[in-house]
């Protein structure tokens, strides 16, 4: 199981990280970063869909067609964690190379959207304070790394659950 998990986890991590970096490059001159979230989560789903292929391959080739829901889920979780660590490492690389300007740009975009939506100055002031606190918190690389993993983890958990439900087999059906 270890080899399958490592192989698919690394491939998934490379795909999601490459796509993240490409989307950042594509959106670098845009003022509205909200489309990046859609691209990011779509990429995560595509990349983590490898969980299905990893579990199916392992079940059919190593376990004689039988696998429990728990083993399916654990394989998916491990693949997600490996991909998440690669993804977070890729984000750290980008973040440090970008001069750590991401949070400033994100804050500016967020405030602009609030003003355009008619948010009151008092509400904007509260949100600015929250964003300033978040910017300070985001300077800690350990917290930032953990938060980046938390972006991809829920996607991987859902895909792992679905794959576990679809791929679990306790008995082999005979075609007699």
PDB file of C-alpha atoms in Angstrom:
ATOM      1  CA  UNK A   1       0.000   0.000   0.000  1.00  0.00           C
ATOM      2  CA  UNK A   2       2.887   2.337   0.827  1.00  0.00           C
ATOM      3  CA  UNK A   3       4.231   2.404  -2.734  1.00  0.00           C
ATOM      4  CA  UNK A   4       0.784   3.073  -4.225  1.00  0.00           C
ATOM      5  CA  UNK A   5       0.036   5.844  -1.741  1.00  0.00           C
ATOM      6  CA  UNK A   6       3.414   7.518  -2.249  1.00  0.00           C
ATOM      7  CA  UNK A   7       3.248   7.293  -6.030  1.00  0.00           C
ATOM      8  CA  UNK A   8      -0.266   8.657  -6.354  1.00  0.00           C
ATOM      9  CA  UNK A   9       0.211  11.194  -3.552  1.00  0.00           C
ATOM     10  CA  UNK A  10       3.306  12.627  -5.217  1.00  0.00           C
ATOM     11  CA  UNK A  11       1.657  12.724  -8.652  1.00  0.00           C
ATOM     12  CA  UNK A  12      -1.442  14.388  -7.199  1.00  0.00           C
ATOM     13  CA  UNK A  13       0.710  16.893  -5.305  1.00  0.00           C
ATOM     14  CA  UNK A  14       2.696  17.770  -8.408  1.00  0.00           C
ATOM     15  CA  UNK A  15      -0.487  18.250 -10.447  1.00  0.00           C
ATOM     16  CA  UNK A  16      -2.233  20.476  -7.886  1.00  0.00           C
ATOM     17  CA  UNK A  17       0.909  22.509  -7.222  1.00  0.00           C
ATOM     18  CA  UNK A  18       1.685  22.997 -10.902  1.00  0.00           C
ATOM     19  CA  UNK A  19      -1.882  24.066 -11.599  1.00  0.00           C
ATOM     20  CA  UNK A  20      -1.828  26.449  -8.605  1.00  0.00           C
ATOM     21  CA  UNK A  21       1.346  28.101  -9.844  1.00  0.00           C
ATOM     22  CA  UNK A  22      -0.031  28.321 -13.389  1.00  0.00           C
ATOM     23  CA  UNK A  23      -3.268  29.917 -12.189  1.00  0.00           C
ATOM     24  CA  UNK A  24      -1.305  32.426 -10.104  1.00  0.00           C
ATOM     25  CA  UNK A  25       0.711  33.330 -13.175  1.00  0.00           C
ATOM     26  CA  UNK A  26      -2.451  33.644 -15.308  1.00  0.00           C
ATOM     27  CA  UNK A  27      -4.207  35.811 -12.712  1.00  0.00           C
ATOM     28  CA  UNK A  28      -1.185  37.856 -11.609  1.00  0.00           C
ATOM     29  CA  UNK A  29      -2.370  41.096 -13.215  1.00  0.00           C
ATOM     30  CA  UNK A  30      -6.030  40.726 -12.313  1.00  0.00           C
ATOM     31  CA  UNK A  31      -7.561  42.893  -9.627  1.00  0.00           C
ATOM     32  CA  UNK A  32     -10.268  40.351  -8.798  1.00  0.00           C
ATOM     33  CA  UNK A  33      -8.777  37.169  -7.329  1.00  0.00           C
ATOM     34  CA  UNK A  34     -12.114  35.442  -6.696  1.00  0.00           C
ATOM     35  CA  UNK A  35     -11.871  33.390  -9.902  1.00  0.00           C
ATOM     36  CA  UNK A  36      -8.674  31.915  -8.520  1.00  0.00           C
ATOM     37  CA  UNK A  37     -10.614  30.133  -5.797  1.00  0.00           C
ATOM     38  CA  UNK A  38     -12.812  28.385  -8.347  1.00  0.00           C
ATOM     39  CA  UNK A  39      -9.777  27.396 -10.393  1.00  0.00           C
ATOM     40  CA  UNK A  40      -7.962  26.255  -7.252  1.00  0.00           C
ATOM     41  CA  UNK A  41     -10.705  24.027  -5.918  1.00  0.00           C
ATOM     42  CA  UNK A  42     -11.443  22.602  -9.372  1.00  0.00           C
ATOM     43  CA  UNK A  43      -7.773  21.733  -9.690  1.00  0.00           C
ATOM     44  CA  UNK A  44      -7.830  20.082  -6.261  1.00  0.00           C
ATOM     45  CA  UNK A  45     -10.782  17.912  -7.278  1.00  0.00           C
ATOM     46  CA  UNK A  46      -9.097  16.907 -10.532  1.00  0.00           C
ATOM     47  CA  UNK A  47      -5.771  16.197  -8.854  1.00  0.00           C
ATOM     48  CA  UNK A  48      -7.282  14.269  -5.950  1.00  0.00           C
ATOM     49  CA  UNK A  49      -9.427  12.192  -8.285  1.00  0.00           C
ATOM     50  CA  UNK A  50      -6.272  10.099  -8.529  1.00  0.00           C
ATOM     51  CA  UNK A  51      -7.390   8.659  -5.187  1.00  0.00           C
ATOM     52  CA  UNK A  52     -10.009   6.664  -7.091  1.00  0.00           C
ATOM     53  CA  UNK A  53      -7.434   5.218  -9.470  1.00  0.00           C
ATOM     54  CA  UNK A  54      -4.963   4.476  -6.675  1.00  0.00           C
ATOM     55  CA  UNK A  55      -7.507   2.596  -4.569  1.00  0.00           C
ATOM     56  CA  UNK A  56      -8.951   0.732  -7.545  1.00  0.00           C
ATOM     57  CA  UNK A  57      -5.501  -0.287  -8.747  1.00  0.00           C
ATOM     58  CA  UNK A  58      -4.445  -1.412  -5.276  1.00  0.00           C
ATOM     59  CA  UNK A  59      -7.702  -3.289  -4.693  1.00  0.00           C
ATOM     60  CA  UNK A  60      -7.636  -5.085  -8.040  1.00  0.00           C
ATOM     61  CA  UNK A  61      -3.899  -5.767  -8.341  1.00  0.00           C
ATOM     62  CA  UNK A  62      -2.760  -6.305  -4.751  1.00  0.00           C
ATOM     63  CA  UNK A  63      -5.830  -7.410  -2.814  1.00  0.00           C
ATOM     64  CA  UNK A  64      -7.558  -9.720  -5.269  1.00  0.00           C
ATOM     65  CA  UNK A  65     -10.499  -7.376  -5.760  1.00  0.00           C
ATOM     66  CA  UNK A  66     -11.406  -7.035  -2.062  1.00  0.00           C
ATOM     67  CA  UNK A  67     -11.003  -3.918   0.079  1.00  0.00           C
ATOM     68  CA  UNK A  68     -12.781  -2.464   3.086  1.00  0.00           C
ATOM     69  CA  UNK A  69     -14.232   1.015   3.290  1.00  0.00           C
ATOM     70  CA  UNK A  70     -11.707   1.858   6.026  1.00  0.00           C
ATOM     71  CA  UNK A  71      -8.700   0.887   3.929  1.00  0.00           C
ATOM     72  CA  UNK A  72     -10.070   2.860   0.956  1.00  0.00           C
ATOM     73  CA  UNK A  73     -10.606   5.895   3.148  1.00  0.00           C
ATOM     74  CA  UNK A  74      -7.154   5.665   4.749  1.00  0.00           C
ATOM     75  CA  UNK A  75      -5.465   5.376   1.371  1.00  0.00           C
ATOM     76  CA  UNK A  76      -7.321   8.488   0.230  1.00  0.00           C
ATOM     77  CA  UNK A  77      -6.404  10.335   3.414  1.00  0.00           C
ATOM     78  CA  UNK A  78      -2.709   9.458   3.063  1.00  0.00           C
ATOM     79  CA  UNK A  79      -2.688  10.506  -0.595  1.00  0.00           C
ATOM     80  CA  UNK A  80      -4.383  13.766   0.386  1.00  0.00           C
ATOM     81  CA  UNK A  81      -1.813  14.447   3.111  1.00  0.00           C
ATOM     82  CA  UNK A  82       1.108  13.818   0.764  1.00  0.00           C
ATOM     83  CA  UNK A  83      -0.453  15.981  -1.958  1.00  0.00           C
ATOM     84  CA  UNK A  84      -1.275  18.627   0.659  1.00  0.00           C
ATOM     85  CA  UNK A  85       2.317  18.801   1.889  1.00  0.00           C
ATOM     86  CA  UNK A  86       3.588  19.192  -1.671  1.00  0.00           C
ATOM     87  CA  UNK A  87       0.907  21.826  -2.330  1.00  0.00           C
ATOM     88  CA  UNK A  88       1.787  23.759   0.847  1.00  0.00           C
ATOM     89  CA  UNK A  89       5.485  23.574  -0.022  1.00  0.00           C
ATOM     90  CA  UNK A  90       4.718  24.936  -3.496  1.00  0.00           C
ATOM     91  CA  UNK A  91       2.702  27.767  -1.946  1.00  0.00           C
ATOM     92  CA  UNK A  92       5.569  28.582   0.418  1.00  0.00           C
ATOM     93  CA  UNK A  93       7.951  28.700  -2.524  1.00  0.00           C
ATOM     94  CA  UNK A  94       5.642  31.050  -4.418  1.00  0.00           C
ATOM     95  CA  UNK A  95       4.874  33.163  -1.355  1.00  0.00           C
ATOM     96  CA  UNK A  96       8.540  33.747  -0.582  1.00  0.00           C
ATOM     97  CA  UNK A  97       9.418  34.448  -4.227  1.00  0.00           C
ATOM     98  CA  UNK A  98       6.580  36.950  -4.574  1.00  0.00           C
ATOM     99  CA  UNK A  99       7.986  39.179  -1.873  1.00  0.00           C
ATOM    100  CA  UNK A 100       5.202  38.057   0.415  1.00  0.00           C
ATOM    101  CA  UNK A 101       2.797  40.534  -1.214  1.00  0.00           C
ATOM    102  CA  UNK A 102      -0.133  38.125  -1.525  1.00  0.00           C
ATOM    103  CA  UNK A 103      -1.914  39.102   1.692  1.00  0.00           C
ATOM    104  CA  UNK A 104      -1.622  42.804   0.896  1.00  0.00           C
ATOM    105  CA  UNK A 105      -3.125  42.302  -2.563  1.00  0.00           C
ATOM    106  CA  UNK A 106      -5.851  40.040  -1.177  1.00  0.00           C
ATOM    107  CA  UNK A 107      -6.730  42.619   1.511  1.00  0.00           C
ATOM    108  CA  UNK A 108      -6.925  45.432  -1.041  1.00  0.00           C
ATOM    109  CA  UNK A 109      -9.205  43.358  -3.277  1.00  0.00           C
ATOM    110  CA  UNK A 110     -11.426  42.391  -0.325  1.00  0.00           C
ATOM    111  CA  UNK A 111     -11.814  46.012   0.849  1.00  0.00           C
ATOM    112  CA  UNK A 112     -12.557  47.194  -2.698  1.00  0.00           C
ATOM    113  CA  UNK A 113     -15.288  44.557  -3.051  1.00  0.00           C
ATOM    114  CA  UNK A 114     -16.819  45.624   0.277  1.00  0.00           C
ATOM    115  CA  UNK A 115     -16.892  49.271  -0.788  1.00  0.00           C
ATOM    116  CA  UNK A 116     -18.461  48.382  -4.137  1.00  0.00           C
ATOM    117  CA  UNK A 117     -21.128  46.285  -2.422  1.00  0.00           C
ATOM    118  CA  UNK A 118     -22.228  49.213  -0.244  1.00  0.00           C
ATOM    119  CA  UNK A 119     -20.749  48.058   3.046  1.00  0.00           C
ATOM    120  CA  UNK A 120     -20.725  50.826   5.651  1.00  0.00           C
ATOM    121  CA  UNK A 121     -17.486  52.509   6.661  1.00  0.00           C
ATOM    122  CA  UNK A 122     -17.875  51.130  10.205  1.00  0.00           C
ATOM    123  CA  UNK A 123     -18.163  47.556   8.889  1.00  0.00           C
ATOM    124  CA  UNK A 124     -15.225  48.130   6.560  1.00  0.00           C
ATOM    125  CA  UNK A 125     -13.138  49.404   9.506  1.00  0.00           C
ATOM    126  CA  UNK A 126     -13.934  46.212  11.454  1.00  0.00           C
ATOM    127  CA  UNK A 127     -12.985  44.055   8.458  1.00  0.00           C
ATOM    128  CA  UNK A 128      -9.759  46.015   7.909  1.00  0.00           C
ATOM    129  CA  UNK A 129      -8.762  45.294  11.518  1.00  0.00           C
ATOM    130  CA  UNK A 130      -9.514  41.589  11.006  1.00  0.00           C
ATOM    131  CA  UNK A 131      -7.463  41.558   7.807  1.00  0.00           C
ATOM    132  CA  UNK A 132      -4.554  43.329   9.525  1.00  0.00           C
ATOM    133  CA  UNK A 133      -4.645  40.694  12.280  1.00  0.00           C
ATOM    134  CA  UNK A 134      -4.726  37.965   9.653  1.00  0.00           C
ATOM    135  CA  UNK A 135      -1.778  39.531   7.812  1.00  0.00           C
ATOM    136  CA  UNK A 136       0.226  39.446  11.034  1.00  0.00           C
ATOM    137  CA  UNK A 137      -0.777  35.847  11.709  1.00  0.00           C
ATOM    138  CA  UNK A 138       0.033  34.887   8.096  1.00  0.00           C
ATOM    139  CA  UNK A 139       3.657  35.913   8.603  1.00  0.00           C
ATOM    140  CA  UNK A 140       4.214  32.760  10.693  1.00  0.00           C
ATOM    141  CA  UNK A 141       5.347  30.070   8.212  1.00  0.00           C
ATOM    142  CA  UNK A 142       4.179  27.164  10.390  1.00  0.00           C
ATOM    143  CA  UNK A 143       0.653  28.556  10.661  1.00  0.00           C
ATOM    144  CA  UNK A 144       0.655  29.473   6.972  1.00  0.00           C
ATOM    145  CA  UNK A 145       1.780  25.955   5.995  1.00  0.00           C
ATOM    146  CA  UNK A 146      -0.929  24.393   8.162  1.00  0.00           C
ATOM    147  CA  UNK A 147      -3.595  26.695   6.757  1.00  0.00           C
ATOM    148  CA  UNK A 148      -2.543  25.838   3.218  1.00  0.00           C
ATOM    149  CA  UNK A 149      -2.890  22.117   3.950  1.00  0.00           C
ATOM    150  CA  UNK A 150      -6.332  22.855   5.408  1.00  0.00           C
ATOM    151  CA  UNK A 151      -7.386  24.230   2.007  1.00  0.00           C
ATOM    152  CA  UNK A 152      -6.926  20.880   0.308  1.00  0.00           C
ATOM    153  CA  UNK A 153      -7.806  18.540   3.195  1.00  0.00           C
ATOM    154  CA  UNK A 154     -11.632  18.850   3.036  1.00  0.00           C
ATOM    155  CA  UNK A 155     -11.587  18.173  -0.705  1.00  0.00           C
ATOM    156  CA  UNK A 156      -9.497  15.058  -0.152  1.00  0.00           C
ATOM    157  CA  UNK A 157     -11.712  13.875   2.706  1.00  0.00           C
ATOM    158  CA  UNK A 158     -14.852  14.106   0.561  1.00  0.00           C
ATOM    159  CA  UNK A 159     -13.196  12.343  -2.368  1.00  0.00           C
ATOM    160  CA  UNK A 160     -11.837   9.652  -0.013  1.00  0.00           C
ATOM    161  CA  UNK A 161     -15.318   9.069   1.429  1.00  0.00           C
ATOM    162  CA  UNK A 162     -16.903   8.830  -2.000  1.00  0.00           C
ATOM    163  CA  UNK A 163     -14.176   6.492  -3.266  1.00  0.00           C
ATOM    164  CA  UNK A 164     -14.528   4.342  -0.170  1.00  0.00           C
ATOM    165  CA  UNK A 165     -18.269   4.000  -0.759  1.00  0.00           C
ATOM    166  CA  UNK A 166     -17.853   3.259  -4.467  1.00  0.00           C
ATOM    167  CA  UNK A 167     -14.830   0.949  -4.342  1.00  0.00           C
ATOM    168  CA  UNK A 168     -15.303  -1.094  -1.161  1.00  0.00           C
ATOM    169  CA  UNK A 169     -15.769  -4.798  -1.801  1.00  0.00           C
ATOM    170  CA  UNK A 170     -16.009  -7.419   0.918  1.00  0.00           C
ATOM    171  CA  UNK A 171     -16.665 -10.356  -1.390  1.00  0.00           C
ATOM    172  CA  UNK A 172     -15.805 -11.192  -4.980  1.00  0.00           C
ATOM    173  CA  UNK A 173     -18.864 -11.701  -7.183  1.00  0.00           C
ATOM    174  CA  UNK A 174     -18.602 -14.824  -9.292  1.00  0.00           C
ATOM    175  CA  UNK A 175     -19.748 -14.772 -12.916  1.00  0.00           C
ATOM    176  CA  UNK A 176     -20.959 -18.406 -12.935  1.00  0.00           C
TER     177      UNK A 176
END
